[in-house]
Short mmCIF file of C-alpha atoms in Angstrom, two decimals:
data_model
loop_
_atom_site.label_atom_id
_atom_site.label_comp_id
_atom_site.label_asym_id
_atom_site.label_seq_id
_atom_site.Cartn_x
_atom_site.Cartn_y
_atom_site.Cartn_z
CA UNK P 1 95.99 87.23 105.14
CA UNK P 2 92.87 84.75 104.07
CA UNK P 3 91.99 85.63 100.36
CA UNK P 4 89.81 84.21 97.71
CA UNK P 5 89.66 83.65 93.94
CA UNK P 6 89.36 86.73 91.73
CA UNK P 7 85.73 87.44 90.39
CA UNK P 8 86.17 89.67 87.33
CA UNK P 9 84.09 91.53 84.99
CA UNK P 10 85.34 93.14 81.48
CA UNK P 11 83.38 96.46 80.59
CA UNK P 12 84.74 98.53 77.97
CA UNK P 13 84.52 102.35 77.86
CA UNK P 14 85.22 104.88 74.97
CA UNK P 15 86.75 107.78 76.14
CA UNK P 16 87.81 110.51 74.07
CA UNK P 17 89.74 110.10 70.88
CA UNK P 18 93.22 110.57 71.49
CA UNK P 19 92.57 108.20 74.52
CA UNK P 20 92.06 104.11 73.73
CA UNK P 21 89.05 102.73 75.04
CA UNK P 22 89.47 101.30 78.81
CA UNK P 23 89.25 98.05 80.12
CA UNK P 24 87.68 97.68 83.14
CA UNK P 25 88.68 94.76 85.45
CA UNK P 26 86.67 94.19 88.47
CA UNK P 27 88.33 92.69 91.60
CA UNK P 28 86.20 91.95 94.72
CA UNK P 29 86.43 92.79 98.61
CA UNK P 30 89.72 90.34 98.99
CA UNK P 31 91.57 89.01 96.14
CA UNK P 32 94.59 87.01 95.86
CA UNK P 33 97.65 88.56 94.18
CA UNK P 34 99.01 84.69 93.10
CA UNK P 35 96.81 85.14 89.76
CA UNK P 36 98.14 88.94 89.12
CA UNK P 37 101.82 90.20 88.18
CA UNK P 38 104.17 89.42 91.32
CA UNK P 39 107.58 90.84 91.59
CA UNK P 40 110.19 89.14 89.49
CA UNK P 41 112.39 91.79 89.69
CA UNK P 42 116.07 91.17 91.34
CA UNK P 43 118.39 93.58 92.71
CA UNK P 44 120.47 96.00 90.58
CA UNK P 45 117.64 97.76 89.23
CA UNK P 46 119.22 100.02 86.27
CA UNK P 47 117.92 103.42 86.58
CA UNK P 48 117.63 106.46 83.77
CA UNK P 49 117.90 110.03 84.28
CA UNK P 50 114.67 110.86 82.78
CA UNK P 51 111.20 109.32 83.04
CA UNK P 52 107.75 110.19 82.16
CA UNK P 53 105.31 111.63 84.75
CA UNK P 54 101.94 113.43 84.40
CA UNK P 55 102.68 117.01 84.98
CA UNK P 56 101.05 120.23 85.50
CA UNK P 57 101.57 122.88 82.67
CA UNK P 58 99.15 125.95 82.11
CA UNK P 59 96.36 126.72 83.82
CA UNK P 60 96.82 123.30 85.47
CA UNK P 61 95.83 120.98 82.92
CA UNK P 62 97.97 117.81 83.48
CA UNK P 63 99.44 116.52 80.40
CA UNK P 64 101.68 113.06 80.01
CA UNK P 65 105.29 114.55 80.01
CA UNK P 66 108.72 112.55 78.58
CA UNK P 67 112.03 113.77 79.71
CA UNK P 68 111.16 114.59 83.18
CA UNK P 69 114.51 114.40 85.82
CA UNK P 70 114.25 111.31 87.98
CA UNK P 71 113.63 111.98 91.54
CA UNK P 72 116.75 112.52 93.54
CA UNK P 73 116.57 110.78 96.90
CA UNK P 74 117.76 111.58 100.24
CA UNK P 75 119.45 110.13 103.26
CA UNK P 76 116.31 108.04 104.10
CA UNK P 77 114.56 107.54 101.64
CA UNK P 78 113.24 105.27 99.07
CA UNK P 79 113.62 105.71 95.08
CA UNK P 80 110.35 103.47 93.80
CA UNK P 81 109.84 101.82 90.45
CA UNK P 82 106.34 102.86 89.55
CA UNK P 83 104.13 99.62 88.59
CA UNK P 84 100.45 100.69 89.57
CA UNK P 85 98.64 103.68 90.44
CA UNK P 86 95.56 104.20 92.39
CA UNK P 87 92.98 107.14 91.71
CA UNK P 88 91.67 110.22 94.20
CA UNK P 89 89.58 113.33 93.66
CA UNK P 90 92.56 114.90 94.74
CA UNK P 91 94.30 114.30 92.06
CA UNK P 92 92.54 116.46 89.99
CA UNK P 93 91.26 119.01 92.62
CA UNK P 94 94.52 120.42 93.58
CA UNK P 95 95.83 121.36 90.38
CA UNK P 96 92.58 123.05 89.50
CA UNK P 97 92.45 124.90 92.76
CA UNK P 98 96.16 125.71 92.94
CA UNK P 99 97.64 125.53 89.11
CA UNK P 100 101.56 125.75 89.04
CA UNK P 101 102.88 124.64 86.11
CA UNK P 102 105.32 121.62 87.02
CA UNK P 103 104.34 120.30 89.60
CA UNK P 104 103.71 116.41 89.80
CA UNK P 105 100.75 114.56 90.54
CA UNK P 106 99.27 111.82 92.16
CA UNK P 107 99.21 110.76 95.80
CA UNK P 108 98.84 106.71 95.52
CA UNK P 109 101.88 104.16 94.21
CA UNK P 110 102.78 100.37 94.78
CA UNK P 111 105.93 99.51 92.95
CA UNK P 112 109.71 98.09 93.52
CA UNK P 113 112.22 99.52 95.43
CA UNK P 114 115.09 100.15 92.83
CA UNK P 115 117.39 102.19 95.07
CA UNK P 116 117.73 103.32 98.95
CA UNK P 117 118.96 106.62 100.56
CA UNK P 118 121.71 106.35 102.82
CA UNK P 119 120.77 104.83 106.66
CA UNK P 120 117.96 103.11 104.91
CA UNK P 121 117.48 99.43 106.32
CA UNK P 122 114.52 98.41 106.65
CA UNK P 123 114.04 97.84 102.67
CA UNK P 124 116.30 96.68 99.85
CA UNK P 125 116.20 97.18 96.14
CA UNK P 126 114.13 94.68 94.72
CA UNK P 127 111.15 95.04 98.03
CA UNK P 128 107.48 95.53 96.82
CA UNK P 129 106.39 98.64 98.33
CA UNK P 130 102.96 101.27 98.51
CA UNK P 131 102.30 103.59 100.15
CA UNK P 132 101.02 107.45 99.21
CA UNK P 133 103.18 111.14 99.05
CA UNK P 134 102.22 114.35 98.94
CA UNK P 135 101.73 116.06 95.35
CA UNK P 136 100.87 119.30 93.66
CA UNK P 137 103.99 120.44 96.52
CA UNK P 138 105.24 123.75 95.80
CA UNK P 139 108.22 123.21 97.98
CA UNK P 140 109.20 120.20 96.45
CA UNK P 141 108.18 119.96 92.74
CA UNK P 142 109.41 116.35 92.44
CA UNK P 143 106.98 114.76 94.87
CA UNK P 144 104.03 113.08 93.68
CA UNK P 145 102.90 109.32 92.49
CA UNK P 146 102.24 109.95 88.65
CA UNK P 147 105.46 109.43 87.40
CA UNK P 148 107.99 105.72 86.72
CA UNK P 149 110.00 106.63 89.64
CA UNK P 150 108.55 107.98 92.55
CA UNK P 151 110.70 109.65 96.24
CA UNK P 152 109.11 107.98 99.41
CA UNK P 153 110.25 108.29 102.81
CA UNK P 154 110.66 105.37 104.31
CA UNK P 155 108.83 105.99 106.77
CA UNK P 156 105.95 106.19 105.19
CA UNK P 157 106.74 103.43 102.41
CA UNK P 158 104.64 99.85 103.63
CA UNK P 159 105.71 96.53 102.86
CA UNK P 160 103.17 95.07 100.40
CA UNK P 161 101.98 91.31 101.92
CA UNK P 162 103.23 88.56 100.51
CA UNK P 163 100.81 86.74 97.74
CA UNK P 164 99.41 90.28 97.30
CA UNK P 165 99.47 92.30 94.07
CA UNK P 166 100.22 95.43 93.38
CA UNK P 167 96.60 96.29 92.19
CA UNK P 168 95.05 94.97 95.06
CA UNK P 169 97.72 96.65 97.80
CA UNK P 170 96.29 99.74 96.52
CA UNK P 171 93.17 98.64 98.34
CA UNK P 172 93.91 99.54 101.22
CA UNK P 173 93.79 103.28 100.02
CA UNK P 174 96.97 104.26 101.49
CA UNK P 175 95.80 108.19 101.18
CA UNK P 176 92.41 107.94 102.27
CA UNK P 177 93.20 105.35 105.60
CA UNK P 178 95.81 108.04 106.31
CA UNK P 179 93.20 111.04 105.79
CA UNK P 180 90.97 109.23 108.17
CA UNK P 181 93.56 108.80 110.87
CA UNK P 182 93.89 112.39 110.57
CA UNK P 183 90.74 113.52 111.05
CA UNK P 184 90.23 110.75 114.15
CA UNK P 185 93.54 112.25 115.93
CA UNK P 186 93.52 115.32 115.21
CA UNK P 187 89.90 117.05 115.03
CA UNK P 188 87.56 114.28 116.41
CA UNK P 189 90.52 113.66 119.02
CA UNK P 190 89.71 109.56 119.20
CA UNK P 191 91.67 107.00 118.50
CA UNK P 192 92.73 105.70 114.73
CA UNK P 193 93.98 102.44 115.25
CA UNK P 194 93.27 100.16 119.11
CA UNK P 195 97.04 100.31 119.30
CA UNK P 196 96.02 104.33 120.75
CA UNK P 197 93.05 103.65 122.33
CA UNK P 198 95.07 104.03 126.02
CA UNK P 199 96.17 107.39 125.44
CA UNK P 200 92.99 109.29 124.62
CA UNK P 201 91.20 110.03 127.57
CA UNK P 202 88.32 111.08 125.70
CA UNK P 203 87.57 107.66 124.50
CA UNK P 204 84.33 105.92 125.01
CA UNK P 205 83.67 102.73 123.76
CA UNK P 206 80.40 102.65 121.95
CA UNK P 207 80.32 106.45 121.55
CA UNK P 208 78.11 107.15 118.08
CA UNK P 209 79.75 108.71 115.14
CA UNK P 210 78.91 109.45 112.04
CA UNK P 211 80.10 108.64 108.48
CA UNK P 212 78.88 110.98 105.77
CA UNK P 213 79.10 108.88 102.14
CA UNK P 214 79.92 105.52 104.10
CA UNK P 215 80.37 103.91 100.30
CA UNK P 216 83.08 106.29 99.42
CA UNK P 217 87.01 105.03 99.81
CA UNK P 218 86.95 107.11 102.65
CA UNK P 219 83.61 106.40 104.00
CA UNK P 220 84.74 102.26 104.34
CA UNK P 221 88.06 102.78 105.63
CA UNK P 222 86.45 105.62 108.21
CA UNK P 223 83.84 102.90 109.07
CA UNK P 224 86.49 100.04 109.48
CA UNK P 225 88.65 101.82 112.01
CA UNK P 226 86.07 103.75 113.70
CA UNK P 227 84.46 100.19 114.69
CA UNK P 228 88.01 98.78 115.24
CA UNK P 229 88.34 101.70 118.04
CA UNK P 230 85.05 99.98 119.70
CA UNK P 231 82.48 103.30 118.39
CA UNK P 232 78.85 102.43 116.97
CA UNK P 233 79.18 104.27 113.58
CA UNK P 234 76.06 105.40 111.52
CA UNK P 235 76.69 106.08 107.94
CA UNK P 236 74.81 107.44 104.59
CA UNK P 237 74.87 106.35 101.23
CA UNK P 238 71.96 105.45 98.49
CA UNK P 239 70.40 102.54 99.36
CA UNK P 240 72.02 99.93 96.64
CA UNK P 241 74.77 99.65 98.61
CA UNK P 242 73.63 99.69 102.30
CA UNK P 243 74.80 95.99 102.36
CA UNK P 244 78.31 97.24 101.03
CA UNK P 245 78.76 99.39 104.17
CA UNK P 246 76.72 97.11 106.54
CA UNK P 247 79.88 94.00 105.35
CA UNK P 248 82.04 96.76 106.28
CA UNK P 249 80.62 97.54 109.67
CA UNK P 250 78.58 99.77 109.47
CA UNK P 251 75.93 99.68 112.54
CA UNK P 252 73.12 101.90 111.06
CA UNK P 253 72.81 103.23 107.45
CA UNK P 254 70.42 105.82 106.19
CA UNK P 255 69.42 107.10 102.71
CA UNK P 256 70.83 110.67 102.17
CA UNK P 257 68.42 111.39 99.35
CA UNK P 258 65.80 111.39 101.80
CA UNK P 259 64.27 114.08 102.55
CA UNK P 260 64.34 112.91 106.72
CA UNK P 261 67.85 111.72 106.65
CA UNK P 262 68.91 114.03 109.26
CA UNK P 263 66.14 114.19 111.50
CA UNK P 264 66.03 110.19 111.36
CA UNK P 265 69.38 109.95 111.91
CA UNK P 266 68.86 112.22 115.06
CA UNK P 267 66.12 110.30 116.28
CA UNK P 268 68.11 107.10 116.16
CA UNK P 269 71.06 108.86 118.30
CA UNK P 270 68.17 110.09 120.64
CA UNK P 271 69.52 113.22 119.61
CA UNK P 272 73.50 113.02 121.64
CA UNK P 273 75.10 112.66 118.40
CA UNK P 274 78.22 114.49 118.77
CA UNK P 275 80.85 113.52 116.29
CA UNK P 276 80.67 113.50 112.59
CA UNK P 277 83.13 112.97 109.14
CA UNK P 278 82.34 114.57 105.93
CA UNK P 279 84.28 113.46 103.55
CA UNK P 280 83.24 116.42 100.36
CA UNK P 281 82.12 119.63 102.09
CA UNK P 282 79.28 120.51 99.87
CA UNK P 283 76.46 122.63 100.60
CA UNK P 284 74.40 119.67 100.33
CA UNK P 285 76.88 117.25 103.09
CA UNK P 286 77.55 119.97 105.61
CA UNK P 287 73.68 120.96 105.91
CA UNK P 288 72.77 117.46 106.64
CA UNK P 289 75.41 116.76 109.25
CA UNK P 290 74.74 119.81 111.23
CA UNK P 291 71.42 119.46 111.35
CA UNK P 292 72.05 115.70 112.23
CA UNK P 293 74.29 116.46 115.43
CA UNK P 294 72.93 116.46 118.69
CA UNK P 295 70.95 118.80 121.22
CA UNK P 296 74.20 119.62 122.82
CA UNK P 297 76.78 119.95 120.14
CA UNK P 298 79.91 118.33 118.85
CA UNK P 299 82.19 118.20 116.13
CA UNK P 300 82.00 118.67 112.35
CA UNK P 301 85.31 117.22 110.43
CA UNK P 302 85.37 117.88 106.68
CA UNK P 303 87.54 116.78 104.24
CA UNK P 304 87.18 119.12 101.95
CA UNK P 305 86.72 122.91 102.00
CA UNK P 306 82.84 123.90 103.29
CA UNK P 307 81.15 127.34 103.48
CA UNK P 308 81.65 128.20 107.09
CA UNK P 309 78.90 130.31 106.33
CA UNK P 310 76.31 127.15 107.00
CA UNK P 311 77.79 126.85 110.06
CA UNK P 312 76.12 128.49 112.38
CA UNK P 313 75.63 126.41 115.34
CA UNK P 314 77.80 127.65 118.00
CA UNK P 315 77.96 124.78 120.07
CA UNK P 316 79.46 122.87 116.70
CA UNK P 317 83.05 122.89 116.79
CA UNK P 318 84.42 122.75 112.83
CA UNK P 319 87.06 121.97 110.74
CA UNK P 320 89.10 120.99 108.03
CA UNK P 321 91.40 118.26 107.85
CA UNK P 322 93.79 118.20 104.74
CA UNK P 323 95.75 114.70 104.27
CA UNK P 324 98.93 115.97 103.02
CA UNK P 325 99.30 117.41 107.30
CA UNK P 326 99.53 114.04 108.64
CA UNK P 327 103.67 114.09 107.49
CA UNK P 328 103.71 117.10 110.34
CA UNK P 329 106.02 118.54 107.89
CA UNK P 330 103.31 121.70 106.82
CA UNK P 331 101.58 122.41 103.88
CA UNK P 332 102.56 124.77 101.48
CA UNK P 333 99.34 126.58 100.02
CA UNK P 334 96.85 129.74 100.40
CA UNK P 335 94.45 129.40 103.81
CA UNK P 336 92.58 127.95 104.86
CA UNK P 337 94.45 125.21 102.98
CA UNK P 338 97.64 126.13 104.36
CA UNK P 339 99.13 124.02 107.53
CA UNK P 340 102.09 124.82 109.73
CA UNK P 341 104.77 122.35 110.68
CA UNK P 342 104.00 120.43 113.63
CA UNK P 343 106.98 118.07 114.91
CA UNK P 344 104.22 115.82 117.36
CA UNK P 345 102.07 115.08 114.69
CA UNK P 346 104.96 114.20 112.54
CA UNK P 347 106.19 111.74 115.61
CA UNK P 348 102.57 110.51 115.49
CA UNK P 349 102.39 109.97 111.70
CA UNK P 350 104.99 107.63 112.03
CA UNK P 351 103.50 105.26 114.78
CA UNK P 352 100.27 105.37 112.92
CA UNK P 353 101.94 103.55 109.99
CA UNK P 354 103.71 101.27 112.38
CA UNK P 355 100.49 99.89 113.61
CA UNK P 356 98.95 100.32 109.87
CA UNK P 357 101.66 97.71 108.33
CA UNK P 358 100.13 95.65 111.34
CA UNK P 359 96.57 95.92 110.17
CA UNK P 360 97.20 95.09 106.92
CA UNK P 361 99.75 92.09 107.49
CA UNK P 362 97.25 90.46 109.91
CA UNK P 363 93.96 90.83 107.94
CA UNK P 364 92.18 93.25 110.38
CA UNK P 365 91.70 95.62 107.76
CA UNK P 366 89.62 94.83 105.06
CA UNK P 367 90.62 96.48 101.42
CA UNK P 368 88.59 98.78 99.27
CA UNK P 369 86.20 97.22 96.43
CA UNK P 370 88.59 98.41 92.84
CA UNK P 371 88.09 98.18 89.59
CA UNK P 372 91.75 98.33 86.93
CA UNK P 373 91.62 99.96 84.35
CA UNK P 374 93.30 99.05 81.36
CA UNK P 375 95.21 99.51 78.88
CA UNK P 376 98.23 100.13 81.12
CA UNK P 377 99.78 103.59 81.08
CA UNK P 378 99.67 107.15 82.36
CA UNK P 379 96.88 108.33 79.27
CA UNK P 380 94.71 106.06 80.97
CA UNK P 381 95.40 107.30 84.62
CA UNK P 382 94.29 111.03 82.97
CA UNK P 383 91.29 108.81 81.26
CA UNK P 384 90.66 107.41 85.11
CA UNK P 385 90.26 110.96 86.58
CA UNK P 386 88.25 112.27 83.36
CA UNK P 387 85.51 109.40 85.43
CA UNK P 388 86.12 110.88 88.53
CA UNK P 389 85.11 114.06 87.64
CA UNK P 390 81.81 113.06 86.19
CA UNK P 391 81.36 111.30 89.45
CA UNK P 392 81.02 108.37 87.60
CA UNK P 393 82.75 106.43 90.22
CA UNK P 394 80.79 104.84 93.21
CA UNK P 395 81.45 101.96 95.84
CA UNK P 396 85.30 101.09 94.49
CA UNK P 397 88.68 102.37 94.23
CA UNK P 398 90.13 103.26 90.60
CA UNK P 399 93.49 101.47 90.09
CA UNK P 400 95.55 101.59 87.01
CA UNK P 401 99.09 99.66 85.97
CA UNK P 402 101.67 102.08 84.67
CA UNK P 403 104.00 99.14 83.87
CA UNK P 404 104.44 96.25 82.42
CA UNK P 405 106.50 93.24 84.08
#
């Protein structure tokens, strides 16, 4: 993969007291991992019983915890040594939505493989790994990225490139390109990655669709594939950084604080726009992309839950895509959240990151703007979400080192 020297920027940030202030350390579009930590780890990783994680207690605050178990691994699967961490609203969301004291969170890792499951060979102990699992999962209290040591299945688990980091393999946003492919397959029914593009009939190249937030994680991975797939995509965002989603292929870009956005954005589709990704659901989002769809209808995918009572188009087909579904294993909470087992997606989950691995090792697809924050540890991963939440956070990917090498 073609990378270039770092270009980095110290800002510091004072959080709250029991928390030291962070370091930020800004990476650009494509970095090389030669000037970062690389693994120097060698096989015969010793292992504890115990580890510390960031788990949910009451009322679903997430606290730093000591003396958590070590995940237990399965035929399989992969047991991870944690080294870096990268951010999502998720993260946060979930336990505030659905608090259940001990559960683990976190849905983003990139560490070292420090021991396999039985039938595993495609990795050894001692392989850099990343890769994303489900969290805040009731049927399986141990899952989540927020911890040392981390359960992956391996067939979800994606070889980081050589002369790239840790840090900057979180790039690629392993949870939101996988949320993405989602939505593509399964509500907008197009292809996620070209590798598809002979199986869905209803694919037209050049077809128009629509990127709510284009400047989000998910708005440039959404815009990346999308164009991959051959589709003109048409995104939103505020205007200082129209040339952030324009470098990532974005073919039209309008201001959503404007008070036309829709009706421009229907006049530039002459009005057949008929597929559309919101990526947050609000009031606000859902409004604009409904009234931004065409004369004859289409689809609405959100990412988030929306009041169904905006919409009120019947021609608008709608729904909600949750990321932890793509394993086709089911999801384990209260509707509409809840998602039933479904064997074919789980088949098609796992030739999605086939041709993922591909993208990534070749180049195609380019990672995610981040910023590190520093100092390494889990106080500053809760410090990292405490900026999420104050939607401090716009046109990069939070990343944070949970250990040192």
């Amino acid at each position: 993969m073609e990378c270039c020297k770092l270009s980095k920027s110290v800002i510091h940030i004072q959080m709250r007291k029991w928390i030291a202030p962070l370091r930020f350390i800004y990476f650009g579009l494509c970095c090389s991992g030669r000037e970062l930590r690389q693994n120097d780890m060698s096989p015969g990783i010793p292992i504890p019983t115990t580890h510390t994680a960031i788990i949910q207690h009451g009322g679903g605050e997430l606290k730093v915890t000591h003396g958590v178990p070590v995940p237990s691994i399965l035929p399989g699967w992969l047991l991870v040594k944690n080294v870096a961490v990268a951010l999502n609203p998720c993260d946060f969301k979930m336990a505030a939505r659905f608090p259940t004291p001990g559960l683990k969170n976190g849905v983003d890792f990139a560490g070292i493989v420090a021991a396999v499951g039985d039938g595993v060979k495609e990795f050894k102990v001692g392989d850099r790994v990343f890769g994303c699992v489900p969290s805040n999962k009731q049927d399986d209290p141990e899952s989540g990225s927020f911890g040392q040591y981390i359960k992956v299945e391996v067939i979800y688990a994606l070889r980081i490139p050589t002369g790239t980091s840790f840090e900057q393999a979180l790039a690629f946003g392993p949870a939101c390109v996988s949320t993405v492919a989602l939505a593509l397959h399964e509500c907008l029914k197009i292809p996620a990655t070209p590798d598809e593009i002979a199986y869905y009939e209803g694919h037209k190249a050049g077809e128009t669709v629509l990127v709510y937030g284009g400047s989000s994680s998910i708005g440039l991975l959404a815009i990346q594939l999308l164009k991959l797939c051959g589709y003109h995509v048409v995104t939103t965002c505020s205007p200082h950084n129209f040339d952030l989603v324009k470098k990532y292929g974005a073919d039209a870009v309008f201001d959503y604080h404007s008070q036309t956005c829709a009706a421009d954005i229907r006049a530039y589709t002459r009005n057949r726009l008929k597929r559309v990704i919101d990526p947050f659901g609000e009031t606000a989002t859902t409004s604009l992309c409904y009234e931004a769809i065409g004369r004859a209808g289409g689809t609405y995918c959100a990412l988030e839950q929306y009041q169904e009572s905006l919409c009120t188009r019947q021609t608008v087909h709608h729904q909600l895509i949750m990321g932890p579904a793509i394993l086709g294993r089911g999801v384990l909470l209260p509707e509409p959240y809840g998602i039933a087992p479904d064997p074919e997606l789980h088949e098609w989950s796992k030739r999605f990151y086939r041709s993922l691995q591909t993208l990534i090792e070749e180049g195609t697809l380019k990672p995610l703007p981040i910023k590190v924050l520093e100092p390494a540890g889990f106080d500053t991963v809760l410090a990292g979400l405490e900026l999420l939440k104050a939607k401090q956070v716009s046109g990069y990917k939070l990343v944070v080192p949970v250990a040192s090498q």
